[in-house]
Coordinates of C-alpha atoms and ligand atoms in Angstrom, one line a residue:
M1 CA 16.7 -42.9 -2.7
S2 CA 17.3 -39.2 -2.1
S3 CA 17.6 -38.4 1.5
T4 CA 16.9 -34.8 1.1
G5 CA 13.6 -34.5 -0.6
F6 CA 11.9 -35.1 -3.9
S7 CA 13.1 -37.3 -6.8
R8 CA 11.7 -39.1 -9.7
T9 CA 11.6 -43.0 -9.8
D10 CA 9.8 -45.5 -11.9
H11 CA 6.8 -45.0 -9.6
G12 CA 6.8 -41.3 -10.4
L13 CA 7.8 -38.5 -8.0
V14 CA 8.6 -39.7 -4.5
C15 CA 9.5 -37.9 -1.3
D16 CA 12.3 -39.8 0.5
G17 CA 11.0 -43.1 -1.0
V18 CA 7.3 -42.5 -0.5
A19 CA 5.2 -42.2 -3.7
L20 CA 3.4 -38.8 -3.8
S21 CA 0.6 -40.5 -5.6
A22 CA 0.0 -42.8 -2.6
I23 CA -0.2 -39.9 -0.2
A24 CA -2.6 -38.0 -2.5
E25 CA -4.7 -41.2 -2.8
R26 CA -5.1 -41.5 0.9
V27 CA -5.2 -37.9 2.1
G28 CA -6.7 -36.2 -1.0
T29 CA -5.5 -33.0 -2.6
P30 CA -4.3 -30.3 -2.2
V31 CA -1.7 -31.5 0.3
Y32 CA 1.6 -30.2 1.4
V33 CA 4.2 -32.9 1.7
Y34 CA 7.4 -32.2 3.8
S35 CA 10.6 -34.1 3.9
A36 CA 11.9 -34.2 7.5
A37 CA 15.3 -35.3 6.1
A38 CA 15.5 -32.1 4.0
I39 CA 14.7 -29.9 7.0
R40 CA 17.4 -31.7 9.1
A41 CA 19.9 -31.2 6.2
R42 CA 19.1 -27.5 5.8
F43 CA 19.4 -26.9 9.5
Q44 CA 22.6 -28.8 9.8
D45 CA 24.2 -27.1 6.7
I46 CA 23.8 -23.7 8.3
D47 CA 24.5 -24.8 11.9
Q48 CA 27.7 -26.6 11.0
A49 CA 29.0 -23.8 8.8
F50 CA 29.8 -21.8 12.0
H51 CA 32.6 -24.2 12.8
G52 CA 32.3 -23.6 16.5
Y53 CA 31.8 -19.8 16.4
P54 CA 29.2 -19.1 19.1
H55 CA 25.8 -18.7 17.5
S56 CA 22.1 -19.6 17.8
L57 CA 19.7 -20.2 15.0
H58 CA 16.3 -18.7 15.8
Y59 CA 14.0 -20.4 13.2
A60 CA 11.6 -17.7 11.9
L61 CA 8.2 -19.3 12.6
K62 CA 6.5 -17.0 10.2
A63 CA 7.9 -19.1 7.4
N64 CA 6.0 -22.1 8.6
S65 CA 4.6 -22.6 12.1
T66 CA 2.9 -25.9 11.6
F67 CA 3.3 -27.6 14.9
A68 CA 5.3 -30.7 13.7
I69 CA 7.7 -28.5 11.7
A70 CA 8.4 -26.2 14.6
A71 CA 8.8 -29.3 16.8
L72 CA 11.2 -30.9 14.4
L73 CA 13.4 -27.8 14.4
K74 CA 13.3 -27.7 18.2
T75 CA 14.6 -31.2 18.3
L76 CA 17.5 -30.2 16.0
G77 CA 18.6 -27.5 18.5
S78 CA 16.9 -24.5 16.9
A79 CA 15.7 -21.5 18.9
A80 CA 12.8 -19.5 17.7
D81 CA 11.9 -16.1 16.2
A82 CA 8.2 -15.2 16.7
N83 CA 6.4 -12.5 14.9
S84 CA 3.3 -12.3 17.1
V85 CA 2.2 -13.4 20.6
W86 CA 0.4 -16.3 18.9
E87 CA 3.7 -17.5 17.4
I88 CA 5.2 -17.2 20.9
D89 CA 2.3 -19.3 22.3
L90 CA 2.9 -21.9 19.6
A91 CA 6.7 -21.9 20.3
R92 CA 6.0 -22.4 24.0
R93 CA 3.6 -25.3 23.3
V94 CA 6.3 -26.8 21.1
G95 CA 8.7 -26.6 24.1
F96 CA 10.8 -23.6 23.3
E97 CA 11.8 -21.8 26.6
P98 CA 11.3 -18.0 26.8
Q99 CA 15.0 -17.5 26.7
D100 CA 15.1 -19.3 23.3
I101 CA 12.6 -16.9 21.7
V102 CA 13.1 -13.5 20.2
F103 CA 10.0 -11.5 19.5
T104 CA 10.0 -9.4 16.3
G105 CA 7.3 -7.5 14.4
V106 CA 6.6 -4.0 13.3
G107 CA 3.4 -3.6 15.1
K108 CA 3.1 -5.2 18.5
S109 CA -0.2 -4.4 20.2
N110 CA -0.4 -3.5 23.9
S111 CA -2.1 -6.8 24.7
E112 CA 0.7 -8.7 22.9
L113 CA 3.3 -6.8 24.9
E114 CA 1.4 -7.4 28.2
C115 CA 1.8 -11.1 27.5
A116 CA 5.3 -11.0 26.2
V117 CA 7.1 -8.8 28.7
P118 CA 6.5 -10.9 31.8
L119 CA 7.8 -14.0 29.9
G120 CA 11.4 -12.9 30.0
L121 CA 12.1 -13.6 26.4
K122 CA 15.7 -13.6 25.0
A123 CA 14.7 -10.2 23.6
I124 CA 11.9 -8.2 22.3
N125 CA 13.2 -6.7 19.0
V126 CA 11.9 -3.1 19.2
E127 CA 10.8 -1.3 16.1
S128 CA 10.1 2.3 17.4
A129 CA 10.6 4.7 20.2
G130 CA 6.9 4.4 21.1
E131 CA 7.1 0.6 21.3
L132 CA 10.1 0.9 23.6
S133 CA 8.2 3.3 25.9
R134 CA 5.2 0.9 26.0
I135 CA 7.5 -2.0 27.0
E136 CA 9.2 0.2 29.6
T137 CA 5.8 1.0 31.2
I138 CA 4.9 -2.7 31.5
A139 CA 8.4 -3.6 32.8
E140 CA 8.2 -0.8 35.4
R141 CA 4.9 -2.1 36.6
L142 CA 6.3 -5.6 36.9
G143 CA 9.3 -4.3 38.7
R144 CA 11.6 -6.2 36.4
P145 CA 13.7 -4.9 33.5
A146 CA 12.7 -6.1 30.0
R147 CA 15.4 -7.4 27.7
V148 CA 15.2 -5.5 24.4
A149 CA 17.1 -5.4 21.1
V150 CA 16.7 -2.4 18.8
R151 CA 15.9 -3.1 15.1
V152 CA 17.9 -0.6 13.1
N153 CA 17.0 0.1 9.5
P154 CA 20.3 0.3 7.7
D155 CA 19.0 1.7 4.4
I156 CA 20.5 -1.3 2.5
D157 CA 18.9 -2.6 -0.7
A158 CA 18.4 -6.4 -0.3
Q159 CA 18.1 -6.6 -4.1
S160 CA 15.1 -8.9 -3.6
H161 CA 11.4 -8.4 -4.5
P162 CA 10.1 -5.0 -3.3
H163 CA 7.4 -6.7 -1.2
I164 CA 10.0 -8.7 0.8
S165 CA 12.7 -6.0 1.1
T166 CA 12.7 -4.5 4.5
G167 CA 16.0 -2.7 4.9
L168 CA 15.5 0.5 3.0
K169 CA 14.7 3.8 4.7
I170 CA 11.3 3.9 2.9
N171 CA 10.3 0.6 4.4
K172 CA 8.3 0.5 7.5
F173 CA 10.7 -1.6 9.5
G174 CA 13.0 -0.6 12.4
V175 CA 14.4 2.9 13.3
D176 CA 17.0 4.8 11.3
V177 CA 20.5 5.1 12.6
A178 CA 20.1 8.6 14.0
A179 CA 17.0 7.7 15.9
A180 CA 18.6 4.4 17.1
R181 CA 21.6 6.4 18.5
E182 CA 19.2 8.6 20.4
L183 CA 17.4 5.5 21.8
F184 CA 20.7 3.9 22.8
A185 CA 21.8 7.1 24.6
S186 CA 18.5 7.3 26.5
L187 CA 18.8 3.7 27.6
T188 CA 21.7 4.4 29.9
S189 CA 19.3 6.0 32.3
R190 CA 16.2 3.8 31.8
S191 CA 16.6 1.1 34.4
F192 CA 13.6 -1.0 33.3
L193 CA 15.0 -1.6 29.9
K194 CA 18.0 -3.8 29.3
L195 CA 19.6 -3.4 25.9
V196 CA 20.9 -6.8 24.9
A197 CA 21.6 -6.5 21.2
V198 CA 21.2 -4.6 18.0
H199 CA 19.1 -6.2 15.3
V200 CA 18.9 -5.9 11.6
H201 CA 16.9 -7.7 8.9
I202 CA 17.0 -6.3 5.4
G203 CA 14.6 -8.7 3.6
S204 CA 13.8 -12.2 2.4
Q205 CA 14.9 -14.3 -0.5
I206 CA 18.2 -12.5 -0.8
T207 CA 20.3 -14.3 -3.5
S208 CA 23.6 -12.4 -3.5
L209 CA 26.0 -12.2 -0.7
A210 CA 26.9 -8.5 -0.8
P211 CA 23.7 -7.1 0.9
L212 CA 23.8 -9.8 3.5
R213 CA 27.5 -9.0 4.3
R214 CA 26.8 -5.2 4.3
A215 CA 23.9 -5.7 6.8
A216 CA 26.1 -7.8 9.0
R217 CA 28.9 -5.2 8.8
F218 CA 26.4 -2.5 9.7
V219 CA 25.0 -4.2 12.7
A220 CA 28.5 -5.3 13.9
G221 CA 29.8 -1.7 13.5
L222 CA 26.9 -0.3 15.6
T223 CA 27.4 -3.0 18.2
A224 CA 31.1 -2.1 18.5
E225 CA 30.2 1.5 18.8
L226 CA 27.9 0.7 21.7
Q227 CA 30.5 -1.5 23.3
Q228 CA 33.0 1.3 23.3
S229 CA 30.5 3.6 25.0
G230 CA 30.0 1.1 27.8
H231 CA 27.0 -0.9 26.8
H232 CA 27.3 -4.6 27.7
L233 CA 25.6 -6.3 24.7
E234 CA 25.2 -10.1 24.6
Y235 CA 25.0 -10.9 20.9
V236 CA 24.6 -9.5 17.4
D237 CA 21.3 -10.3 15.7
V238 CA 21.7 -10.4 11.9
G239 CA 18.1 -11.4 11.0
G240 CA 17.2 -13.8 8.3
G241 CA 16.9 -13.5 4.6
L242 CA 19.1 -16.2 3.0
G243 CA 17.5 -17.0 -0.4
I244 CA 16.8 -20.5 -1.9
S245 CA 16.9 -21.5 -5.5
Y246 CA 13.4 -21.7 -6.9
D247 CA 14.5 -21.9 -10.5
G248 CA 17.7 -23.9 -10.3
K249 CA 20.0 -20.9 -10.6
D250 CA 22.9 -20.5 -8.1
V251 CA 22.2 -18.8 -4.8
V252 CA 24.4 -18.0 -1.8
S253 CA 25.6 -21.2 -0.1
P254 CA 25.1 -21.6 3.7
A255 CA 28.9 -21.9 4.0
D256 CA 29.6 -18.6 2.2
Y257 CA 26.8 -16.8 4.1
V258 CA 28.0 -17.9 7.5
E259 CA 31.6 -17.2 6.6
A260 CA 30.6 -13.6 5.8
L261 CA 28.6 -13.3 9.0
V262 CA 31.4 -14.6 11.2
D263 CA 34.0 -12.4 9.4
E264 CA 31.9 -9.3 10.1
V265 CA 30.8 -10.0 13.6
R266 CA 34.0 -11.6 15.0
P267 CA 35.6 -8.2 16.0
T268 CA 32.8 -7.6 18.5
G269 CA 33.6 -10.9 20.3
L270 CA 29.9 -11.6 20.6
P271 CA 27.8 -14.6 19.5
I272 CA 25.7 -14.3 16.4
V273 CA 21.9 -14.7 16.3
V274 CA 20.5 -15.6 12.9
E275 CA 16.7 -15.7 12.2
P276 CA 16.5 -18.0 9.1
G277 CA 13.0 -19.0 7.9
R278 CA 12.9 -19.8 4.2
S279 CA 16.3 -21.4 4.0
M280 CA 15.4 -23.9 6.7
V281 CA 12.1 -25.2 5.3
G282 CA 11.5 -23.8 1.8
P283 CA 13.0 -26.5 -0.3
A284 CA 11.7 -29.3 2.0
S285 CA 8.1 -29.3 0.7
A286 CA 6.0 -29.8 -2.4
L287 CA 2.4 -28.9 -2.7
I288 CA 0.6 -31.8 -4.5
A289 CA -2.5 -30.8 -6.5
R290 CA -4.8 -32.6 -8.9
I291 CA -5.8 -31.3 -12.3
L292 CA -9.5 -30.6 -12.5
D293 CA -9.7 -29.7 -16.2
I294 CA -7.7 -28.9 -19.3
K295 CA -9.1 -26.3 -21.6
P296 CA -7.9 -24.4 -24.6
R297 CA -6.1 -21.1 -24.1
T298 CA -4.2 -20.0 -27.2
A299 CA -3.4 -21.8 -30.5
S300 CA -0.4 -23.3 -28.8
S301 CA -1.2 -23.5 -25.1
D302 CA -3.9 -24.8 -22.7
F303 CA -5.0 -24.0 -19.2
A304 CA -4.5 -26.7 -16.6
V305 CA -7.0 -25.9 -13.8
I306 CA -5.8 -27.4 -10.6
D307 CA -7.3 -27.8 -7.2
A308 CA -4.7 -25.6 -5.5
G309 CA -4.4 -21.9 -5.9
M310 CA -3.7 -18.6 -4.1
T311 CA -5.7 -19.9 -1.1
E312 CA -3.1 -22.7 -0.6
L313 CA 0.0 -21.0 -2.0
M314 CA -0.2 -17.2 -2.2
R315 CA 3.3 -16.5 -3.3
P316 CA 2.7 -16.5 -7.1
A317 CA -0.3 -14.1 -6.9
L318 CA 1.3 -11.9 -4.2
Y319 CA 4.9 -11.6 -5.5
N320 CA 4.7 -13.1 -9.0
A321 CA 6.9 -15.8 -7.4
F322 CA 8.1 -18.7 -9.5
H323 CA 7.8 -22.3 -8.3
R324 CA 8.9 -25.3 -10.4
I325 CA 5.9 -27.5 -11.3
E326 CA 6.0 -31.0 -12.7
P327 CA 3.6 -33.9 -13.2
V328 CA 3.8 -36.6 -10.5
Q329 CA 3.6 -39.3 -13.3
L330 CA 5.1 -38.4 -16.7
R331 CA 3.0 -39.2 -19.7
P332 CA 4.7 -40.0 -23.0
G333 CA 4.6 -37.4 -25.7
A334 CA 6.0 -34.0 -26.7
A335 CA 6.1 -31.2 -24.2
H336 CA 3.2 -28.8 -24.4
Q337 CA 2.7 -25.3 -23.0
Y338 CA 0.3 -24.9 -20.0
E339 CA -0.9 -22.0 -17.9
I340 CA -1.3 -23.7 -14.5
V341 CA -4.2 -21.9 -12.8
G342 CA -6.0 -22.3 -9.5
P343 CA -9.7 -22.5 -8.8
V344 CA -10.1 -19.2 -7.0
C345 CA -12.2 -16.5 -8.5
E346 CA -9.4 -14.0 -9.2
S347 CA -7.4 -13.5 -12.5
S348 CA -4.2 -13.3 -10.4
D349 CA -4.8 -16.9 -9.3
V350 CA -2.1 -18.3 -11.6
V351 CA 0.3 -20.8 -10.1
G352 CA 2.6 -21.2 -13.1
R353 CA 2.8 -19.2 -16.3
D354 CA 3.7 -20.6 -19.7
R355 CA 5.1 -23.9 -18.5
M356 CA 6.4 -26.5 -21.0
L357 CA 5.4 -29.8 -19.5
S358 CA 4.9 -33.4 -20.7
P359 CA 1.3 -33.9 -21.7
L360 CA -1.3 -33.4 -18.9
E361 CA -4.7 -34.8 -18.5
A362 CA -7.6 -34.2 -16.1
N363 CA -7.1 -36.1 -12.8
D364 CA -3.3 -36.1 -13.1
L365 CA -1.3 -35.0 -10.1
V366 CA 1.2 -32.2 -10.2
A367 CA 3.9 -31.2 -7.7
I368 CA 4.6 -27.6 -7.0
H369 CA 8.1 -27.5 -5.6
D370 CA 9.9 -25.5 -2.8
T371 CA 6.7 -24.6 -1.0
G372 CA 7.8 -25.2 2.5
A373 CA 8.2 -21.5 3.4
Y374 CA 5.4 -18.9 3.2
G375 CA 3.2 -21.6 1.7
S376 CA 0.8 -23.2 4.2
A377 CA 1.6 -20.3 6.6
M378 CA -0.1 -17.9 4.3
A379 CA -3.0 -20.1 3.3
S380 CA -6.5 -18.6 3.6
N381 CA -10.2 -19.4 3.6
Y382 CA -11.0 -17.2 0.7
N383 CA -13.9 -18.6 -1.4
R384 CA -14.5 -20.7 1.8
R385 CA -11.8 -23.0 0.8
P386 CA -10.5 -25.2 3.6
L387 CA -6.9 -25.0 4.7
P388 CA -5.0 -27.9 3.0
A389 CA -3.8 -31.1 4.7
E390 CA -0.1 -31.4 5.5
V391 CA 2.0 -34.6 5.6
M392 CA 5.5 -35.3 7.0
V393 CA 7.7 -38.0 5.5
D394 CA 10.3 -39.2 7.9
H395 CA 12.5 -42.3 7.6
G396 CA 10.4 -43.8 4.8
E397 CA 7.1 -43.4 6.8
W398 CA 4.5 -40.7 6.5
R399 CA 1.9 -39.1 8.7
V400 CA -0.6 -36.4 8.6
I401 CA 0.6 -33.4 10.6
R402 CA -2.4 -31.2 9.9
R403 CA -5.7 -32.6 8.7
R404 CA -7.6 -30.8 6.1
Q405 CA -9.9 -28.2 7.5
T406 CA -13.6 -28.8 7.2
I407 CA -16.5 -26.4 6.7
D408 CA -17.5 -27.2 10.3
D409 CA -14.1 -26.1 11.5
M410 CA -14.6 -22.8 9.7
L411 CA -18.1 -22.2 10.8
S412 CA -17.4 -23.1 14.5
L413 CA -16.2 -19.5 14.9
E414 CA -19.4 -17.9 13.5
T415 CA -22.9 -17.2 14.8
M416 CA -26.1 -15.8 13.2
Ligands
LIG501 C1 12.6 -9.9 11.4 C2 12.6 -11.1 10.5 N1 13.5 -12.1 10.8 C3 13.5 -13.2 10.0 C4 12.7 -13.4 8.9 C5 12.9 -14.6 8.1 O1 13.3 -14.3 6.8 P1 13.7 -15.5 5.8 O2 12.5 -16.4 5.8 O3 13.9 -14.8 4.6 O4 14.9 -16.2 6.4 C6 11.8 -12.4 8.6 C7 11.0 -12.5 7.4 O5 11.0 -11.7 6.5 C8 11.7 -11.2 9.4 O6 10.9 -10.2 9.1

């Protein structure tokens, strides 16, 4: 039995010993299945790679904020990175203390800041001069300095998909170095703002070490500059972004990643804050869907229409993202080419293009792998489709951690 996720046995695909077909039978499809063991292993891989160097891992809730997932990460010793006041609320309900939460996000509304500033979070990661002033006004009214970090845009190419690259000057995120230096200078005389760190995050699904190292070098360099000019910073926030292998190709290992971070940040003498999302939960889940129909496509390929699509897993339609797909039970026979498509009324609702798979038939189950991050978190009600169920497998047992939404749940928000 694999202790870290999904494997094939005589009973078809299993998650840590539990047959996926048994879960689908009881809960229905589409259903996200998570391996708690895989999440623990991912967290520990990164955490232990620091070998005692002071650090904290602030799990990026945006990747997946299902309550039980956030709660599991909390029990492992994670802190949290929230991207909205609602993620902060979720984090607080899970049990994260305000000092364990950093608040990021390119557009924080006044009402979000009114909630966040009094909490005394570890830091609000500020993205503009205007946002800094809005925080200052609230802090002054409260009579208590707000802890802020400034997100600096380093103009570094993450070499990732353009939609998930955030570190180039043309991207909307953070402030450029010149503007950051002006903000830092102004902060020496702004008594209701306490600068605790510099923050950088250049993008997601980064699969080579060089940009991650450059970003760490950049933020450490700026931190050292500030230390020399008398700022007492508390830590260096290097953001998230470590990629995972969706297609089996090599990616940066947690050990190499952390070694580079520590190398670059050590000269500052400060602890490292990392905001990993995808790398913590991405590989720990498969989305299980049922085939509704097989119909002809070309002379050599068929469509397999499944009951999950862009409403449950938006990444393929949004980023042309690749996810491995395989039947839960293998049928004998030669591999055949399938276009795996969802039920949503959009041509972009293709979950897997041109896949060579063992023969499929209507009613078969398929597993769509590595869907733990930016999967259920991005699900929508488009076409009035209900949010899917979610199941956690832990120590050979499984439980529903989010029931499938119903039409009544959806309509409970609406009136004539
Ligand atoms: C500021 C910030 N921190 C952390 C993350 C998490 O990134 P990832 O899931 O790639 O680790 C994101 C997501 O893009 C982000 O915007």
